[in-house]
């Protein structure tokens, strides 16, 4: 028999504590997330002597994150978010340190494998958003998950701006300067994993399941008693948790398998298109800037703006999603990505400000698409299969990023960065017919 439902105040306190722990871990892991983005393409270009394969690191990061997303999702389904997220960050840390060793030895094959393992940190960073929503009330779910996402901002913005400092550190140790950010990334991922393993207790997903099962078992409680409990819970709603005696999550369409499949398809499409466009343009921006005489530190600044705009506006994306619904926000994401492609593709290559604006819009479009898609997905999934399905969707997300990263180098090598940016913006508009069909089916 499951334990009785936890009292309202302790559950609300658990949600607040869960968010605090996740925020701390995300701040740490943000630096690891941004390290490879900034110098991965430059490291491969330096070792191979050609920019043709500059998109390969991003493809390997995201390809590795695809496998890790599935593994983290399945591990979380069996053993809870704590075990899944901690294991993912440790794997990412190992990958980062192996990148350093392989680059120092100029072993390209080991380096490629290390890039893939490093991608586990990226997958875990994204999966953490789901943990923030496990105990959240449906009408505050997007804001809860966006709180986790925004926490990545500090580390993610600081990471690229420490490229020069960490390069000096690596050089002082007799290592290639471009491995410096990976030293930082490995330490950051390891610290995040330790924080989650030690402090993410009780596990939010396991607690949500226990409350859901207990709510079903207590279905015979008199209605008047349930009404009193529900009123008490509403009075303590500042923690963003659902009612502890009513079913934990009265999910939209969760009892209809057909509706669940449709919601998963739409949410997945929004996130996959958003990810593919974002990774493709972001990957080639440092290479494009280096080809036109910009310093690595300048490219780091532009990437820092981009990554900051991926995560800093997350509370706004969450509020908009809770207020206006995920479909409308998905449309806003597509329009923003189109604007990003136009700006990045049309501004002069010498304009750091113009590229920063274009990459900032790229980050904002990604934020809108990811938050709206995640809220749509989580709202449609029953707790019994939630983590596993989320991992499978993030697998598709990572594969889309891998395709975008790998293809971006070939597109730029055969055409231009402008063609890549404009094409990516137009591809984002494919979200619109998907949203239109879904909206029509609901009327």
Coordinates of C-alpha atoms in Angstrom, one line a residue:
X1 CA 0.0 0.0 0.0
X2 CA 1.2 3.5 -0.8
X3 CA 1.7 6.0 2.0
X4 CA -1.1 8.5 2.7
X5 CA -0.9 11.7 0.8
X6 CA 1.6 14.1 2.2
X7 CA 0.2 17.2 3.9
X8 CA -0.2 20.2 1.7
X9 CA 2.5 22.4 3.3
X10 CA 5.3 19.8 3.2
X11 CA 4.6 19.1 -0.4
X12 CA 4.6 22.8 -1.3
X13 CA 7.9 23.0 0.6
X14 CA 9.3 20.1 -1.3
X15 CA 8.5 21.8 -4.6
X16 CA 10.2 25.0 -3.5
X17 CA 13.3 23.0 -2.2
X18 CA 13.3 21.0 -5.4
X19 CA 13.5 24.2 -7.5
X20 CA 16.3 25.6 -5.3
X21 CA 18.4 22.4 -5.8
X22 CA 17.7 22.3 -9.5
X23 CA 18.6 26.0 -9.8
X24 CA 21.9 25.5 -8.1
X25 CA 22.8 22.5 -10.3
X26 CA 21.8 24.4 -13.5
X27 CA 23.9 27.4 -12.6
X28 CA 26.9 25.0 -12.3
X29 CA 26.1 23.0 -15.4
X30 CA 25.5 26.1 -17.5
X31 CA 29.3 26.7 -17.7
X32 CA 29.8 23.1 -19.0
X33 CA 27.0 23.5 -21.5
X34 CA 28.5 26.6 -23.1
X35 CA 32.2 25.5 -23.2
X36 CA 32.0 23.1 -26.2
X37 CA 29.6 25.4 -28.1
X38 CA 32.2 28.2 -28.1
X39 CA 35.4 26.3 -29.1
X40 CA 34.4 22.8 -30.3
X41 CA 34.2 23.8 -33.9
X42 CA 37.5 25.8 -33.6
X43 CA 39.3 22.9 -32.0
X44 CA 38.4 20.5 -34.8
X45 CA 39.2 23.1 -37.5
X46 CA 42.6 23.6 -35.8
X47 CA 43.4 19.9 -35.7
X48 CA 42.1 19.0 -39.2
X49 CA 43.2 22.2 -40.9
X50 CA 39.8 22.7 -42.6
X51 CA 36.4 24.3 -41.7
X52 CA 34.5 21.6 -43.8
X53 CA 34.1 19.5 -40.7
X54 CA 33.6 22.3 -38.3
X55 CA 30.0 21.2 -37.7
X56 CA 31.1 17.8 -36.6
X57 CA 31.6 18.6 -32.9
X58 CA 28.1 20.0 -32.6
X59 CA 26.8 16.9 -34.4
X60 CA 28.7 14.6 -32.0
X61 CA 27.6 16.7 -28.9
X62 CA 24.0 16.4 -29.9
X63 CA 24.3 12.8 -31.2
X64 CA 25.7 11.8 -27.8
X65 CA 23.1 13.8 -26.1
X66 CA 20.5 11.8 -28.0
X67 CA 21.6 8.5 -26.6
X68 CA 22.0 10.1 -23.2
X69 CA 18.5 11.6 -23.3
X70 CA 17.0 8.2 -23.8
X71 CA 19.2 6.7 -21.0
X72 CA 18.5 9.5 -18.6
X73 CA 14.8 9.2 -19.2
X74 CA 14.7 5.5 -18.7
X75 CA 16.9 5.7 -15.6
X76 CA 14.7 8.5 -14.2
X77 CA 11.6 6.3 -14.9
X78 CA 13.0 3.4 -12.9
X79 CA 15.0 5.2 -10.1
X80 CA 13.8 8.8 -10.1
X81 CA 15.1 12.1 -11.4
X82 CA 18.0 12.2 -8.8
X83 CA 19.7 9.1 -10.2
X84 CA 19.1 9.9 -13.8
X85 CA 20.3 13.5 -13.7
X86 CA 23.3 12.8 -11.5
X87 CA 24.5 10.0 -13.8
X88 CA 24.0 12.2 -16.9
X89 CA 26.2 15.0 -15.5
X90 CA 28.9 12.6 -14.4
X91 CA 29.0 11.1 -17.9
X92 CA 29.3 14.7 -19.4
X93 CA 32.2 15.5 -17.0
X94 CA 34.1 12.4 -18.1
X95 CA 33.6 13.3 -21.7
X96 CA 34.9 16.8 -21.1
X97 CA 38.1 15.6 -19.5
X98 CA 38.7 13.0 -22.2
X99 CA 38.4 15.8 -24.8
X100 CA 41.3 17.6 -23.1
X101 CA 43.4 14.4 -23.1
X102 CA 42.6 13.5 -26.7
X103 CA 43.3 17.1 -28.0
X104 CA 46.6 17.2 -26.2
X105 CA 47.5 13.8 -27.8
X106 CA 46.1 15.0 -31.2
X107 CA 44.1 11.8 -31.4
X108 CA 41.2 12.8 -33.5
X109 CA 39.3 9.5 -33.2
X110 CA 39.3 9.5 -29.4
X111 CA 38.4 13.2 -29.6
X112 CA 35.3 12.4 -31.6
X113 CA 34.2 9.8 -29.1
X114 CA 34.8 12.2 -26.2
X115 CA 32.7 14.9 -27.9
X116 CA 29.8 12.4 -28.0
X117 CA 30.2 11.5 -24.3
X118 CA 30.4 15.2 -23.5
X119 CA 27.0 15.6 -25.0
X120 CA 25.5 13.7 -22.1
X121 CA 25.8 16.9 -20.1
X122 CA 23.7 18.8 -22.6
X123 CA 21.0 16.2 -22.5
X124 CA 20.9 16.2 -18.7
X125 CA 20.8 20.0 -18.6
X126 CA 17.7 19.9 -20.7
X127 CA 16.1 16.9 -18.9
X128 CA 16.3 18.8 -15.6
X129 CA 13.5 21.1 -16.7
X130 CA 11.1 18.1 -16.4
X131 CA 12.1 17.6 -12.8
X132 CA 10.9 21.2 -12.0
X133 CA 7.5 20.4 -13.4
X134 CA 6.8 17.0 -11.7
X135 CA 5.2 18.5 -8.6
X136 CA 3.9 21.8 -10.2
X137 CA 0.2 22.6 -10.6
X138 CA -1.0 22.3 -14.3
X139 CA -1.6 26.1 -14.5
X140 CA 1.9 26.9 -13.3
X141 CA 3.8 24.1 -14.9
X142 CA 5.4 26.2 -17.6
X143 CA 6.6 28.8 -15.1
X144 CA 8.1 26.0 -12.9
X145 CA 10.1 24.4 -15.7
X146 CA 11.2 27.9 -16.9
X147 CA 12.6 28.6 -13.5
X148 CA 14.9 25.6 -14.0
X149 CA 15.9 26.8 -17.5
X150 CA 16.6 30.4 -16.5
X151 CA 19.0 29.2 -13.8
X152 CA 21.4 28.0 -16.6
X153 CA 21.9 31.6 -17.6
X154 CA 24.6 32.5 -15.1
X155 CA 27.0 29.7 -16.0
X156 CA 26.1 29.6 -19.6
X157 CA 26.9 33.3 -20.1
X158 CA 30.0 33.2 -17.9
X159 CA 31.4 30.1 -19.7
X160 CA 32.1 31.6 -23.1
X161 CA 33.5 34.8 -21.6
X162 CA 36.0 32.7 -19.7
X163 CA 37.4 31.3 -22.9
X164 CA 40.5 33.5 -22.8
X165 CA 41.1 32.9 -19.1
X166 CA 40.7 29.1 -19.3
X167 CA 42.9 29.1 -22.4
X168 CA 45.7 30.7 -20.4
X169 CA 45.2 28.1 -17.7
X170 CA 45.4 25.2 -20.1
X171 CA 48.4 26.7 -21.8
X172 CA 50.1 27.1 -18.4
X173 CA 49.6 23.4 -17.9
X174 CA 51.1 22.6 -21.3
X175 CA 47.8 21.8 -22.9
X176 CA 46.3 23.3 -26.1
X177 CA 44.6 26.6 -25.3
X178 CA 41.3 25.6 -26.8
X179 CA 41.0 22.8 -24.3
X180 CA 40.6 25.3 -21.4
X181 CA 36.9 25.6 -21.7
X182 CA 36.5 21.8 -21.5
X183 CA 38.4 21.8 -18.3
X184 CA 35.9 24.2 -16.9
X185 CA 33.1 22.2 -18.4
X186 CA 34.2 19.0 -16.8
X187 CA 34.5 20.5 -13.4
X188 CA 31.1 22.2 -13.7
X189 CA 29.3 19.1 -14.8
X190 CA 30.9 17.0 -12.0
X191 CA 29.8 19.6 -9.4
X192 CA 26.2 19.7 -10.7
X193 CA 26.0 15.9 -10.5
X194 CA 27.2 15.9 -6.9
X195 CA 24.7 18.6 -5.9
X196 CA 21.8 16.6 -7.4
X197 CA 22.9 13.3 -5.9
X198 CA 23.3 14.8 -2.4
X199 CA 20.4 17.3 -2.2
X200 CA 17.6 16.2 -4.6
X201 CA 15.6 14.5 -1.8
X202 CA 12.8 13.5 -1.8
X203 CA 12.8 12.7 -5.5
X204 CA 10.1 14.9 -7.2
X205 CA 9.0 12.2 -9.7
X206 CA 8.8 9.5 -7.2
X207 CA 6.9 11.7 -4.8
X208 CA 4.5 12.7 -7.5
X209 CA 3.8 9.1 -8.3
X210 CA 3.2 8.3 -4.6
X211 CA 0.8 11.2 -4.3
X212 CA -1.0 10.1 -7.4
X213 CA -1.4 6.5 -6.2
X214 CA -2.4 7.7 -2.7
X215 CA -5.1 10.0 -4.2
X216 CA -6.6 7.1 -6.2
X217 CA -6.7 4.9 -3.0
X218 CA -8.3 7.7 -1.0
X219 CA -11.1 8.2 -3.5
X220 CA -13.6 7.1 -0.9
X221 CA -12.8 10.1 1.4
X222 CA -16.0 12.2 1.8
X223 CA -16.4 15.0 -0.7
X224 CA -16.7 17.6 2.0
X225 CA -13.4 16.6 3.5
X226 CA -11.7 16.7 0.1
X227 CA -13.1 20.2 -0.5
X228 CA -11.6 21.4 2.8
X229 CA -8.2 20.0 1.9
X230 CA -8.4 21.5 -1.6
X231 CA -9.2 24.9 -0.1
X232 CA -6.3 24.6 2.2
X233 CA -4.0 23.7 -0.6
X234 CA -5.2 26.7 -2.7
X235 CA -4.2 28.9 0.2
X236 CA -0.7 27.6 0.1
X237 CA -0.3 27.7 -3.7
X238 CA 2.8 29.9 -3.7
X239 CA 4.9 26.7 -4.0
X240 CA 3.2 26.0 -7.3
X241 CA 2.1 22.4 -6.3
X242 CA -1.0 20.6 -7.2
X243 CA -3.6 19.5 -4.7
X244 CA -2.4 16.7 -2.4
X245 CA -5.7 14.9 -2.0
X246 CA -7.2 15.3 -5.5
X247 CA -5.4 13.4 -8.2
X248 CA -1.9 14.8 -8.4
X249 CA -2.1 15.7 -12.1
X250 CA -5.4 15.8 -13.8
X251 CA -3.6 15.9 -17.1
X252 CA -5.1 17.1 -20.4
X253 CA -6.1 14.1 -22.5
X254 CA -4.0 11.8 -20.2
X255 CA -6.6 9.1 -20.3
X256 CA -7.0 9.1 -24.1
X257 CA -4.1 7.2 -25.8
X258 CA -4.9 8.8 -29.2
X259 CA -4.9 12.3 -27.8
X260 CA -1.7 11.6 -25.9
X261 CA 0.0 10.5 -29.2
X262 CA -1.2 13.6 -31.0
X263 CA 0.0 15.9 -28.3
X264 CA 3.4 14.2 -28.2
X265 CA 3.7 14.5 -31.9
X266 CA 2.8 18.2 -32.0
X267 CA 5.0 19.1 -29.0
X268 CA 7.9 17.0 -30.4
X269 CA 7.6 18.8 -33.8
X270 CA 7.7 22.2 -32.2
X271 CA 10.8 21.3 -30.2
X272 CA 12.6 19.4 -33.0
X273 CA 12.3 22.2 -35.5
X274 CA 13.3 24.8 -32.9
X275 CA 16.4 22.8 -32.0
X276 CA 17.5 22.0 -35.5
X277 CA 17.4 25.7 -36.6
X278 CA 19.1 26.9 -33.4
X279 CA 22.0 24.4 -33.5
X280 CA 22.6 24.9 -37.2
X281 CA 23.0 28.7 -37.0
X282 CA 24.7 28.8 -33.7
X283 CA 27.3 26.1 -34.7
X284 CA 28.6 28.1 -37.6
X285 CA 28.6 31.5 -36.1
X286 CA 32.1 31.3 -34.5
X287 CA 33.5 29.8 -37.7
X288 CA 31.9 32.6 -39.7
X289 CA 33.3 35.2 -37.4
X290 CA 36.8 33.7 -37.4
X291 CA 36.8 33.6 -41.2
X292 CA 36.1 37.4 -41.2
X293 CA 38.9 38.3 -38.8
X294 CA 37.1 38.3 -35.4
X295 CA 39.0 37.2 -32.4
X296 CA 37.9 34.1 -30.4
X297 CA 37.0 36.3 -27.5
X298 CA 34.6 38.3 -29.7
X299 CA 33.0 35.1 -31.0
X300 CA 32.7 34.1 -27.3
X301 CA 30.8 37.3 -26.6
X302 CA 28.3 36.7 -29.4
X303 CA 27.8 33.1 -28.2
X304 CA 27.4 34.4 -24.6
X305 CA 24.6 36.7 -25.8
X306 CA 23.0 33.8 -27.7
X307 CA 23.1 31.4 -24.7
X308 CA 21.9 34.1 -22.4
X309 CA 18.9 34.7 -24.6
X310 CA 18.2 31.0 -24.7
X311 CA 17.7 30.9 -20.9
X312 CA 17.3 34.4 -19.5
X313 CA 13.8 35.0 -21.0
X314 CA 12.6 31.6 -19.8
X315 CA 10.3 33.1 -17.1
X316 CA 8.7 35.2 -19.8
X317 CA 8.3 32.2 -22.0
X318 CA 6.7 30.3 -19.1
X319 CA 4.3 33.0 -18.2
X320 CA 3.2 33.5 -21.8
X321 CA 2.7 29.7 -22.1
X322 CA 0.6 29.5 -18.9
X323 CA -1.3 32.6 -19.9
X324 CA -2.0 32.2 -23.6
X325 CA -1.4 28.5 -24.2
X326 CA 1.5 26.6 -25.8
X327 CA 0.1 26.7 -29.3
X328 CA 0.2 30.5 -29.5
X329 CA 3.7 30.6 -28.0
X330 CA 4.9 28.0 -30.5
X331 CA 3.8 30.4 -33.3
X332 CA 5.7 33.2 -31.6
X333 CA 8.7 31.0 -31.6
X334 CA 8.6 30.4 -35.3
X335 CA 8.2 34.1 -36.1
X336 CA 11.1 34.9 -33.8
X337 CA 13.4 32.3 -35.4
X338 CA 12.5 33.7 -38.8
X339 CA 13.5 37.2 -37.6
X340 CA 16.8 35.7 -36.3
X341 CA 17.6 34.2 -39.6
X342 CA 16.9 37.4 -41.5
X343 CA 19.1 39.5 -39.2
X344 CA 22.0 37.0 -38.9
X345 CA 22.0 36.4 -42.7
X346 CA 21.7 40.0 -43.8
X347 CA 23.9 42.0 -41.5
X348 CA 27.5 42.7 -42.6
X349 CA 29.9 40.0 -41.4
X350 CA 32.0 42.8 -39.8
X351 CA 29.1 43.8 -37.5
X352 CA 29.5 42.2 -34.1
X353 CA 26.4 44.0 -32.8
X354 CA 24.3 42.8 -35.7
X355 CA 25.4 39.2 -35.2
X356 CA 24.8 39.5 -31.5
X357 CA 21.2 40.7 -32.2
X358 CA 20.6 37.9 -34.7
X359 CA 22.0 35.2 -32.3
X360 CA 20.0 36.8 -29.4
X361 CA 16.8 36.4 -31.4
X362 CA 17.9 32.8 -32.1
X363 CA 18.1 32.1 -28.4
X364 CA 14.8 33.8 -27.7
X365 CA 13.0 31.8 -30.4
X366 CA 14.5 28.6 -29.0
X367 CA 13.3 29.5 -25.5
X368 CA 9.7 30.1 -26.7
X369 CA 9.7 26.9 -28.6
X370 CA 11.2 24.7 -25.9
X371 CA 9.1 26.0 -23.1
X372 CA 5.8 25.8 -25.0
X373 CA 6.6 22.3 -26.4
X374 CA 7.7 21.0 -23.0
X375 CA 4.6 22.3 -21.3
X376 CA 2.4 20.7 -24.0
X377 CA 4.3 17.4 -23.7
X378 CA 4.3 17.2 -19.9
X379 CA 0.6 18.1 -19.6
X380 CA -0.4 15.3 -21.9
X381 CA 1.6 12.4 -20.3
X382 CA 0.5 10.2 -17.4
X383 CA 3.0 9.8 -14.5
X384 CA 3.3 6.1 -15.2
X385 CA 5.2 6.7 -18.5
X386 CA 6.2 10.4 -18.2
X387 CA 10.0 10.2 -17.8
X388 CA 10.4 7.5 -20.4
X389 CA 8.4 9.3 -23.0
X390 CA 10.2 12.6 -22.2
X391 CA 13.5 10.9 -22.7
X392 CA 12.3 9.6 -26.1
X393 CA 11.2 13.0 -27.2
X394 CA 14.5 14.5 -26.1
X395 CA 16.2 11.8 -28.1
X396 CA 14.5 13.2 -31.2
X397 CA 15.4 16.7 -30.1
X398 CA 19.1 15.7 -29.9
X399 CA 19.0 14.0 -33.2
X400 CA 17.6 17.1 -34.8
X401 CA 20.3 19.1 -33.3
X402 CA 22.9 16.6 -34.6
X403 CA 21.5 16.9 -38.1
X404 CA 21.5 20.7 -37.9
X405 CA 25.1 20.8 -36.6
X406 CA 26.5 18.3 -39.1
X407 CA 24.7 19.8 -42.0
X408 CA 25.5 23.4 -41.2
X409 CA 29.2 23.0 -42.0
X410 CA 28.5 21.5 -45.4
X411 CA 25.9 24.2 -46.2
X412 CA 28.3 27.0 -45.3
X413 CA 31.2 25.4 -47.2
X414 CA 29.1 25.0 -50.3
X415 CA 27.1 28.2 -50.1
X416 CA 27.4 30.8 -47.4
X417 CA 26.5 31.6 -43.8
X418 CA 23.8 33.9 -45.1
X419 CA 22.2 31.0 -46.9
X420 CA 22.3 28.9 -43.8
X421 CA 20.7 31.6 -41.7
X422 CA 17.9 32.5 -44.1
X423 CA 17.2 28.9 -44.8
X424 CA 17.0 28.1 -41.1
X425 CA 14.5 31.0 -40.5
X426 CA 12.3 29.7 -43.3
X427 CA 12.4 26.1 -41.9
X428 CA 11.1 27.4 -38.6
X429 CA 7.9 28.4 -40.3
X430 CA 7.0 24.7 -40.7
X431 CA 5.7 25.0 -37.1
X432 CA 2.8 27.1 -38.4
X433 CA 0.8 24.4 -40.3
X434 CA 1.3 21.9 -37.5
X435 CA -0.2 24.4 -35.0
X436 CA -3.0 25.3 -37.4
X437 CA -4.1 21.7 -37.8
X438 CA -3.9 21.1 -34.1
X439 CA -5.9 24.2 -33.3
X440 CA -8.6 23.3 -35.9
X441 CA -9.0 19.8 -34.4
X442 CA -9.7 21.3 -31.0
X443 CA -12.6 23.5 -32.2

